[in-house]
CSV table of C-alpha atoms in Angstrom, one decimal:
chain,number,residue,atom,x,y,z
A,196,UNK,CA,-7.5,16.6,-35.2
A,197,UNK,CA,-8.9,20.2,-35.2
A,198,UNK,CA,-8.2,23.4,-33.1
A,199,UNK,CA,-12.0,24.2,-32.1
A,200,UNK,CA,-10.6,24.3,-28.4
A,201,UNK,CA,-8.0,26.8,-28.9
A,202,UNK,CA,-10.5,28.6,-31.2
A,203,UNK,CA,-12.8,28.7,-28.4
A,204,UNK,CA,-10.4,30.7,-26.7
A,205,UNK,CA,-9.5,32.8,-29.2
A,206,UNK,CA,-13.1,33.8,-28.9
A,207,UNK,CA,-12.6,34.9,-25.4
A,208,UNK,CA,-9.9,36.8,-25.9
A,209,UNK,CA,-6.3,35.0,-25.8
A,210,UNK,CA,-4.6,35.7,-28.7
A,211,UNK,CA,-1.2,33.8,-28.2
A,212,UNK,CA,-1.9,29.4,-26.9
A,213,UNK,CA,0.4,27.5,-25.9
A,214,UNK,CA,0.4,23.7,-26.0
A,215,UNK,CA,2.7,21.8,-24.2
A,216,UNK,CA,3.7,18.2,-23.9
A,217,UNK,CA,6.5,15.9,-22.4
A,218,UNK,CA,8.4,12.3,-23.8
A,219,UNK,CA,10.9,10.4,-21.6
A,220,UNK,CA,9.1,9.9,-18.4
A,221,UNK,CA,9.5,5.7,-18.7
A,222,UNK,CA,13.0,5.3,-19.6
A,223,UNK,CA,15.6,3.8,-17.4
A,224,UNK,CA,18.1,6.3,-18.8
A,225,UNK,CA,18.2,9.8,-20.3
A,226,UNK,CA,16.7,13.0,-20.0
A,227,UNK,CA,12.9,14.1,-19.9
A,228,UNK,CA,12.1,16.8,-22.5
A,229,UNK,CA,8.7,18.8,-22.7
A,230,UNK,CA,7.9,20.9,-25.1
A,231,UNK,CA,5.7,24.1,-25.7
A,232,UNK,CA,4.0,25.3,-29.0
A,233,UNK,CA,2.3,28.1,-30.2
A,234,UNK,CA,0.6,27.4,-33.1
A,235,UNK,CA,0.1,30.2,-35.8
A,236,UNK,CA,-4.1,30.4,-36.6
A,237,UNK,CA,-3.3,31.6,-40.5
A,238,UNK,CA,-1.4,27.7,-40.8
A,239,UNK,CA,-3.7,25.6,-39.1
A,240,UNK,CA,-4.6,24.1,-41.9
A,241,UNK,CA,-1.3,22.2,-42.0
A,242,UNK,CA,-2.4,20.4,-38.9
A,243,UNK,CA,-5.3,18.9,-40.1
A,244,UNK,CA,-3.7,15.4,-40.2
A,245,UNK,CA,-1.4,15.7,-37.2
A,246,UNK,CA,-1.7,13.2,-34.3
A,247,UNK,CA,0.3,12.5,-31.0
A,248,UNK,CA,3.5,11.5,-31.0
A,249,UNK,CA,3.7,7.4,-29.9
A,250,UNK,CA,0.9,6.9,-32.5
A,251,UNK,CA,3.5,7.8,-35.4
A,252,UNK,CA,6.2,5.9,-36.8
A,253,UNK,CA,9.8,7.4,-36.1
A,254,UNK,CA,10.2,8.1,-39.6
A,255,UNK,CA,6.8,10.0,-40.0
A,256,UNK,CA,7.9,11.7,-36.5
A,257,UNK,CA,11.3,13.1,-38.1
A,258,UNK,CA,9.0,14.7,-40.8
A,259,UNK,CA,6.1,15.6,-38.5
A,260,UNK,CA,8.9,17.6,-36.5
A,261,UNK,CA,10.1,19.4,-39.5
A,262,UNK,CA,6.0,20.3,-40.7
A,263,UNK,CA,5.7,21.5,-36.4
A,264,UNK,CA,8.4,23.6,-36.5
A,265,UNK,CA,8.2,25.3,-40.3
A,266,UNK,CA,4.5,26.6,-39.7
A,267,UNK,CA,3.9,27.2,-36.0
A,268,UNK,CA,4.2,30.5,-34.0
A,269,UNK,CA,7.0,30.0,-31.4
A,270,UNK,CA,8.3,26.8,-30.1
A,271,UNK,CA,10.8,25.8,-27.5
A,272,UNK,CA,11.9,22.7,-24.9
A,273,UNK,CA,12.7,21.9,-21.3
A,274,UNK,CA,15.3,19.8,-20.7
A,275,UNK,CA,15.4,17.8,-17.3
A,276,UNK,CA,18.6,15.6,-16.5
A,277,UNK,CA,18.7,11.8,-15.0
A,278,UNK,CA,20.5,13.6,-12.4
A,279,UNK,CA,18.1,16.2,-12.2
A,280,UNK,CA,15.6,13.7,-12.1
A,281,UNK,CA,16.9,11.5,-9.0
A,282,UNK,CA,17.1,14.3,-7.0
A,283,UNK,CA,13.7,15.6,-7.5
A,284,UNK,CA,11.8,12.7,-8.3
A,285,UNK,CA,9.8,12.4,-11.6
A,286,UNK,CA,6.9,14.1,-11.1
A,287,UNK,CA,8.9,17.3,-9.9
A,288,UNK,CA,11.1,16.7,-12.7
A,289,UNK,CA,8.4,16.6,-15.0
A,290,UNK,CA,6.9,20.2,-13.4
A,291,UNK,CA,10.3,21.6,-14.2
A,292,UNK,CA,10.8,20.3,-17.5
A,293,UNK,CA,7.3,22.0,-18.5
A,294,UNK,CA,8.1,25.0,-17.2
A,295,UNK,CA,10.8,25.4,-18.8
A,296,UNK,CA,9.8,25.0,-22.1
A,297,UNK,CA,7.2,27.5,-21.3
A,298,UNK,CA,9.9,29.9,-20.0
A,299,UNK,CA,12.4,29.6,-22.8
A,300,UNK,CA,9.3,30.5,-25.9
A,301,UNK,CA,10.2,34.0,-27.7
A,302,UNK,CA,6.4,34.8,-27.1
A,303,UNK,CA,4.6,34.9,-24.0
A,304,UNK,CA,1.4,32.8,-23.7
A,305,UNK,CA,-1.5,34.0,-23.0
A,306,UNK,CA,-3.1,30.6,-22.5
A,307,UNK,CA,-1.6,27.8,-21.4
A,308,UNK,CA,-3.0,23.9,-22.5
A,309,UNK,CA,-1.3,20.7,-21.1
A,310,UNK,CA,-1.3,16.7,-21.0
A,311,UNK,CA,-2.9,16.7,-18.0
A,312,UNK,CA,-0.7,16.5,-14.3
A,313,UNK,CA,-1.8,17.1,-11.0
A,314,UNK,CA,0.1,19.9,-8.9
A,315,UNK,CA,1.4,21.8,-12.3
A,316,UNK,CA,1.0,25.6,-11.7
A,317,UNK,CA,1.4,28.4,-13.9
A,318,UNK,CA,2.2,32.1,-13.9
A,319,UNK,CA,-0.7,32.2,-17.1
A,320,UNK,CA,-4.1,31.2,-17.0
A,321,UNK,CA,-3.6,27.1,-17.6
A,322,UNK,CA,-5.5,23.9,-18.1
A,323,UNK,CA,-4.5,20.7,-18.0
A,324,UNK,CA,-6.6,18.0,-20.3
A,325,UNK,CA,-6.5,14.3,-19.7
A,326,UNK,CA,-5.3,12.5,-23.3
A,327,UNK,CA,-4.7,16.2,-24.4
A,328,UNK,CA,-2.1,15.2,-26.4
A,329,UNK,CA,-4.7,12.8,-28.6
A,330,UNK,CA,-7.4,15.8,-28.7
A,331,UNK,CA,-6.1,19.2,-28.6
A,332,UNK,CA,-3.9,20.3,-31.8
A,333,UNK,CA,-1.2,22.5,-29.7
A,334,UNK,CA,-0.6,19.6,-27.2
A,335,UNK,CA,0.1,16.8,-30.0
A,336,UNK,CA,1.8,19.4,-31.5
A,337,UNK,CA,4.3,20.0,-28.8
A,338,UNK,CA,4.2,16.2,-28.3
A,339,UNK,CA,5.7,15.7,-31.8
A,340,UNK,CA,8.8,18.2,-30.6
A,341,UNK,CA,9.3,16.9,-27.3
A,342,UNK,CA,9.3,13.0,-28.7
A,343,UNK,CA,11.7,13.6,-31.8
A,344,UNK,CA,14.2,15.7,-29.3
A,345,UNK,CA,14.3,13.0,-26.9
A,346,UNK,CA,15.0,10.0,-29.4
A,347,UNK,CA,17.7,12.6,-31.0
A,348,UNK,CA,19.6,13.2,-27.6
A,349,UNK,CA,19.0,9.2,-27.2
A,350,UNK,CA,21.0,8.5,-30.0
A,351,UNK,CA,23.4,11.0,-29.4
A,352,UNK,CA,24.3,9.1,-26.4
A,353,UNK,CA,24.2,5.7,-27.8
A,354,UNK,CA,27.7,7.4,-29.5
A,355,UNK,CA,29.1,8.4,-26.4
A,356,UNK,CA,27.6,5.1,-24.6
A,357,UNK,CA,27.8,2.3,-27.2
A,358,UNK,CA,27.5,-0.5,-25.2
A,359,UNK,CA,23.9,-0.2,-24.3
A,360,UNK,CA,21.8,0.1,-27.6
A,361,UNK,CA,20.4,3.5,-26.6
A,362,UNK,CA,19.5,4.3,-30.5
A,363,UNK,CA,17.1,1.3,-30.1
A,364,UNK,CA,15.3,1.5,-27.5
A,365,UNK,CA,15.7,5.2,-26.2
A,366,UNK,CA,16.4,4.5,-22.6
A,367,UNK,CA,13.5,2.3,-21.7
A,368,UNK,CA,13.2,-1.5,-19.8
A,369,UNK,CA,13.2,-3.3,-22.8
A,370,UNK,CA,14.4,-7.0,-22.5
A,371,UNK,CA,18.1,-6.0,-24.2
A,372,UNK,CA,18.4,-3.0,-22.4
A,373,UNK,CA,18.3,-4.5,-18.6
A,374,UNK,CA,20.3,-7.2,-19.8
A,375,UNK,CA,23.3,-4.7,-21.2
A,376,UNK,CA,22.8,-3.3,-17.5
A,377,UNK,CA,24.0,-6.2,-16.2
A,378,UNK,CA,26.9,-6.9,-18.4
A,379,UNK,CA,28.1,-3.7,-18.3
A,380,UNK,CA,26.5,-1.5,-15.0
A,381,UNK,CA,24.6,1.6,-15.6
A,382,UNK,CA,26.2,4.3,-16.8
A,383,UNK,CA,26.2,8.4,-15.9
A,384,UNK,CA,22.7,9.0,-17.6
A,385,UNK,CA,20.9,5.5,-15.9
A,386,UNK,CA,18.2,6.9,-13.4
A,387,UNK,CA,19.3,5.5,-10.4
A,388,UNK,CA,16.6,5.9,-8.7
A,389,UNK,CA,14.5,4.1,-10.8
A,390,UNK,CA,13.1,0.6,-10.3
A,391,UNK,CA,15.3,-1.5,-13.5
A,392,UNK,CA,18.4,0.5,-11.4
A,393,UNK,CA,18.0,-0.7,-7.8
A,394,UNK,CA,21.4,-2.8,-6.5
A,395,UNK,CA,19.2,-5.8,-6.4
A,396,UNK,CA,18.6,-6.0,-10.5
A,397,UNK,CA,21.9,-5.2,-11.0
């Protein structure tokens, strides 16, 4: 992967890009995360080998994250709630989650690159690039951060929620998961709004 788009912009003046990336908009359960990264141009180099997020193992993710984190500029998330998410519907939720990752960075963007959504609006000059997170090095960056945060929180509720093997299979439709949700009901983080949730499949 290589950083000739953000260079591009560098050329034209912005000093300070920002890529930014969500995980979690499947799942049946549990919270969207984006994430926004400013990468530092003197490290770039480290990123070289990086790629997007679902094509890595979960181990290599856990030391992807680490690499993202040690040698980029400013990084931060958005966190959006399954309750926050039923009430706004995802693609709403999704706007909010990316905003406020963008929000919550220690430095202020001066561009702004993201997976592609219609309808997403920013304060900062922004563009939004289809399968950015497979082509631009900030967006698979930020995809990296966003993916291993989600599948941490995930398992952090597979503690609190045992009985639904959320440290598997991170919230989404998979054949065990629907079938724990009918043994046992959904519980506070399901989406209920979502389609594996509706009375009928209960």
């Amino acid at each position: 992967m290589d950083y000739l788009y953000e260079q591009e912009l560098v050329k034209n003046g912005y000093k300070y890009i920002c890529g930014i990336d969500e995980a979690g908009r499947g799942p049946l359960a549990g919270p969207l995360v984006a994430a926004a990264v400013i990468l530092d141009p003197d490290r770039i180099a480290v990123f070289e080998s990086l790629k997007e997020s679902k094509s890595v193992t979960e181990k290599n993710r856990e030391k992807l994250f680490d690499v993202v984190c040690d040698n980029v500029a400013a990084w931060s998330i958005g966190v959006v709630t399954s309750r926050e998410l039923d009430k706004h519907g995802l693609g709403f939720a999704n706007k909010i989650a990316m905003k406020r990752a963008w929000e919550y960075l220690g430095i202020k963007p001066d561009y702004i690159l993201y997976d592609y959504m219609a309808g997403l609006h920013f304060a900062t000059p922004a563009k939004g690039i289809k399968k950015g997170d497979k082509n631009i090095m900030s967006i698979a960056a930020a995809s990296i951060i966003a993916k291993v945060i989600h599948d941490r929180m995930m398992r952090a509720f597979a503690v609190k929620y045992p009985n639904y093997g959320f440290e598997i299979h991170k919230g989404y439709g998979t054949e065990m998961h629907l079938a724990k949700i009918k043994e046992f009901g959904p519980c506070p983080i399901h989406r209920m709004t979502y389609q594996g949730l509706k009375p009928t499949l209960l």
